Structures are given as structure tokens and as C-alpha cells.
Amino acid sequence: MNWLITGGAGYIGSHVVYETLRSGRDVIVLDDLSSGIKSRLPDGIPFEEVTLTDRDAVFAVFDRHKISGVLHLAAKKQVGESILHPDYYWEENVVGLQNLVDAMAANNVANFVFSSSAAVYGQPDLKFDDLVDEAANCAPINPYGETKLEGENISEKCAANSDFSVAALRYFNVAGAGKPELGDQSIFNLVPIVFETLDRGDRPKVFGNDYPTPDGSCIRDYVHVQDLAEAHVAAMEFVENSGAIFMPINIGTGTGSSVFEVIDKISQVTGSTMEPVSAARRNGDPAALVANVSRAKEMLNWSSKRTLDDIAKSAWEAWQFNRK
Ligand code: WQD
């Protein structure tokens, strides 16, 4: 089976590429290298430097390669940036996706694994210890989340109209590194932000300590990127063996960690003694967002194996490796 992996030169994408190769499948990587790093990829892998908004270029990829399935990870994913540039996010994440699925349909490629996000849930009205399941109301509260929900809607139509077999993986908070050279080098999420703050000798900021949670800080479901990569292989197995279907699936651990807990874990791992400082809440943050992961177990026979400690240790090792 020959899988096209869009965004395969990215932090998550490169982990998925290695895990897909380990599963015995062949891989072609498509990436526009706007944030991806080609040197993350193994030598000799077929590579297409293409922007998904270039429709003709996307169709040409399917002329050059025999493709049996598509893993679509290429997208813009910064919530703050999406608020400032909603049209740009719509163009990149929705128009780009439409070009891709149109090229798939034109070439009778029906196996599709779509990188979706917990951002589709927005701010569900849940108590801090409630788990969110895939049947929950999807009401994204930022343009990034809206593009991911629209991507799911488009994928669902493909299943209905073109017999696509689709797994839409709703990523929760991804962190850690499968190996140091694949670490997250962007500084848009809590764990790398804390590393950078500690490197500067500053105190990590906690955006809000008055949420209705045990320690007052927000709770999230932090899933190791290597667990996530393994979930993608399980999702490929699932779509390869399903007929026309659209199946959204939470990819998380089912266990929440607060911001204070994450920062404390990072302090243990890095040996830092910097005390976090509480700051104002950040707009749009739900108090808690933790996955119900029973569908992933049932449909993919997948569940996370790695802990917050594994995340912090692997992320810190990668951070030190990549800042040389
Ligand atoms: C986590 C928690 C912050 C920085 C976003 C996307 C989501 C997914 C993951 C792609 C929040 C708090 C952060 C800091 C802090 N991305 N925080 N101090 O917002 O949960 O999710 O990234 O799919 O779709 O929405 O992740 O890492 O930004 O924040 O207190 O310096 O850490 O308020 O509670 P988030 P995050």
C-alpha cells in the first residue's frame, strides 16, 4: 500500500512517516516546507514540494504516483494566528483539503485519514472531570477549529458521495518526541513555551488560576506524539478494511493534567526551580478538555501507552538536542 502523507515533514507528520514505514507501507511525502523540515525525513523517500492551494499541482502528484491512501496532516494550526487571518486559514486548511479530496476522487483513491482536532469541540459545557466524546456538540470558537470542522464535513460528504473510507482523528494536546531530532521546534504550545521561558531564565506563566478545577488552572489531555503516530497506523488499518464510512475518533489519553501539573513535571525533568507565575486568563480557553477514548479502543484497537513523564522527558531531550 502506497500512502501519500501531506505535511509529512512536520513535527507530527515526520513521526507518522516513520511509523507508517515501520508498518511495511510505502510512503510519499507532500509538504510545502512552509514550516516542515525536510531533513527530518529518511533519505530516498519520494518527496513532492507542493502547496495544496495549487490545485493543478495537487492533481499532478496523483499522475506521478500510484496512491492507495492519503494521510492528510498539512494545515495551519495556530489558534491565535487563525483569529488574525481567518481567510488565510480557510484558504490553506479548507480549499487545500478540497483540492486534495477532489484529486483523490478523480483517481479513485478512497482511503483517507484526516488530521482533525479537539478544537472542533470549542468550549463544551462540562465539569472539569467530564470526558468529551465524539457525539458531543461541535461548536468551534476560533477560525482554526472552524476549518477543522469544515474539513470533517467535507470528508463526510466524500464518504457519502464517493465511497471514501474516512477516519477523522481529533487530536488532543500533542507533545513529546519519538526521537530527539523530531522534536517540536515551534513555540506555540505549552510545553515548548515553558522550555523557552526557562531558557530565558523567566518564570513560566499560567493563563488563569481561577478556573473551576482542583488547582484553578486549565486541564488538558496531553498525548505523546509517538502514541499519536501509532494511532495513525491503526487508523490506516481501519480505513483499509472498511467500506464507505466517516468516523471521527478522539486521540488522547483519557486523563487530564492541569497547567500547574505540567509545569511541575517539567521542573522535575529539567531540574528548574523557577516558580510559575499566575497571569490573566487567555480568551477562548475551556476550563477542561479531556478525551473519552473508548471509540479509539473499540474501532482502532488503540490506546495511549506513554505518560506525562514520558512526554516531558522526551520533549526536554529533543529541546536540548535541537537548540544546539
Ligand atoms: C494548553 C494550556 C493554556 C501557554 C491548542 C489547539 C488545539 C491543539 C493544541 C492542534 C491552555 C495554557 C499555555 C502558556 C499557559 N492544536 N498555557 N501558559 O490551547 O489547549 O490547544 O493546541 O490541534 O487544537 O487549540 O494548547 O498548548 O496553547 O495551551 O497557561 O504559556 O496551557 O491556557 O490552558 P490548547 P496550548
PDB file of C-alpha atoms and ligand atoms in Angstrom, residues 77 79 116-119 144 171-173 188-190 193 205-207 218 220 222 259 282 285, ligand 1:
ATOM      1  CA  LYS A  77      -2.626  25.169  13.258  1.00  0.00           C
ATOM      2  CA  VAL A  79      -5.220  29.359  17.051  1.00  0.00           C
ATOM      3  CA  SER A 116      -8.726  16.875  12.872  1.00  0.00           C
ATOM      4  CA  SER A 117      -8.582  18.471  16.318  1.00  0.00           C
ATOM      5  CA  ALA A 118     -10.203  18.731  19.708  1.00  0.00           C
ATOM      6  CA  ALA A 119     -10.643  22.384  18.729  1.00  0.00           C
ATOM      7  CA  TYR A 144      -8.720  27.213  13.246  1.00  0.00           C
ATOM      8  CA  TYR A 171      -6.017  15.258  18.234  1.00  0.00           C
ATOM      9  CA  PHE A 172      -5.981  16.487  21.804  1.00  0.00           C
ATOM     10  CA  ASN A 173      -2.798  18.130  23.111  1.00  0.00           C
ATOM     11  CA  PHE A 188       3.127  27.686  20.059  1.00  0.00           C
ATOM     12  CA  ASN A 189       2.080  25.223  22.752  1.00  0.00           C
ATOM     13  CA  LEU A 190       2.539  24.926  26.496  1.00  0.00           C
ATOM     14  CA  ILE A 193       6.747  27.671  25.564  1.00  0.00           C
ATOM     15  CA  LYS A 205       3.114  31.914  33.020  1.00  0.00           C
ATOM     16  CA  VAL A 206      -0.140  30.170  33.968  1.00  0.00           C
ATOM     17  CA  PHE A 207      -3.012  31.713  31.984  1.00  0.00           C
ATOM     18  CA  CYS A 218      -6.872  24.608  32.912  1.00  0.00           C
ATOM     19  CA  ARG A 220      -5.929  19.302  29.032  1.00  0.00           C
ATOM     20  CA  TYR A 222      -1.612  15.596  26.734  1.00  0.00           C
ATOM     21  CA  VAL A 259      -1.161  23.557  33.637  1.00  0.00           C
ATOM     22  CA  ARG A 282      -6.485  33.562  27.821  1.00  0.00           C
ATOM     23  CA  ASP A 285      -9.699  28.564  26.858  1.00  0.00           C
TER      24      ASP A 285
HETATM   25  C1  WQD B   1      -2.605  24.418  26.796  1.00  0.00           C
HETATM   26  C2  WQD B   1      -2.992  25.036  28.130  1.00  0.00           C
HETATM   27  C3  WQD B   1      -3.325  27.420  28.029  1.00  0.00           C
HETATM   28  C4  WQD B   1       0.873  28.533  27.399  1.00  0.00           C
HETATM   29  C5  WQD B   1      -4.320  24.169  21.099  1.00  0.00           C
HETATM   30  C6  WQD B   1      -5.259  23.995  19.957  1.00  0.00           C
HETATM   31  C7  WQD B   1      -5.588  22.541  19.780  1.00  0.00           C
HETATM   32  C8  WQD B   1      -4.329  21.749  19.602  1.00  0.00           C
HETATM   33  C9  WQD B   1      -3.386  22.010  20.764  1.00  0.00           C
HETATM   34  C10 WQD B   1      -3.954  21.434  17.217  1.00  0.00           C
HETATM   35  C11 WQD B   1      -4.083  26.093  27.981  1.00  0.00           C
HETATM   36  C12 WQD B   1      -2.167  27.063  28.967  1.00  0.00           C
HETATM   37  C13 WQD B   1      -0.312  27.830  27.561  1.00  0.00           C
HETATM   38  C14 WQD B   1       1.400  29.284  28.496  1.00  0.00           C
HETATM   39  C15 WQD B   1      -0.452  28.585  29.831  1.00  0.00           C
HETATM   40  N1  WQD B   1      -3.682  22.049  18.380  1.00  0.00           N
HETATM   41  N2  WQD B   1      -0.952  27.849  28.750  1.00  0.00           N
HETATM   42  N3  WQD B   1       0.711  29.276  29.681  1.00  0.00           N
HETATM   43  O1  WQD B   1      -4.935  25.842  23.613  1.00  0.00           O
HETATM   44  O2  WQD B   1      -5.156  23.564  24.744  1.00  0.00           O
HETATM   45  O3  WQD B   1      -4.907  23.686  22.276  1.00  0.00           O
HETATM   46  O4  WQD B   1      -3.158  23.421  20.807  1.00  0.00           O
HETATM   47  O5  WQD B   1      -4.789  20.619  17.000  1.00  0.00           O
HETATM   48  O6  WQD B   1      -6.380  22.407  18.650  1.00  0.00           O
HETATM   49  O7  WQD B   1      -6.465  24.665  20.267  1.00  0.00           O
HETATM   50  O8  WQD B   1      -2.972  24.239  23.739  1.00  0.00           O
HETATM   51  O9  WQD B   1      -0.626  24.416  24.438  1.00  0.00           O
HETATM   52  O10 WQD B   1      -1.867  26.518  23.689  1.00  0.00           O
HETATM   53  O11 WQD B   1      -2.396  25.501  25.885  1.00  0.00           O
HETATM   54  O12 WQD B   1      -1.075  28.607  30.909  1.00  0.00           O
HETATM   55  O13 WQD B   1       2.476  29.941  28.414  1.00  0.00           O
HETATM   56  O14 WQD B   1      -1.860  25.714  28.663  1.00  0.00           O
HETATM   57  O15 WQD B   1      -4.113  28.474  28.588  1.00  0.00           O
HETATM   58  O16 WQD B   1      -4.937  26.018  29.111  1.00  0.00           O
HETATM   59  P1  WQD B   1      -4.564  24.412  23.673  1.00  0.00           P
HETATM   60  P2  WQD B   1      -1.888  25.215  24.381  1.00  0.00           P
END
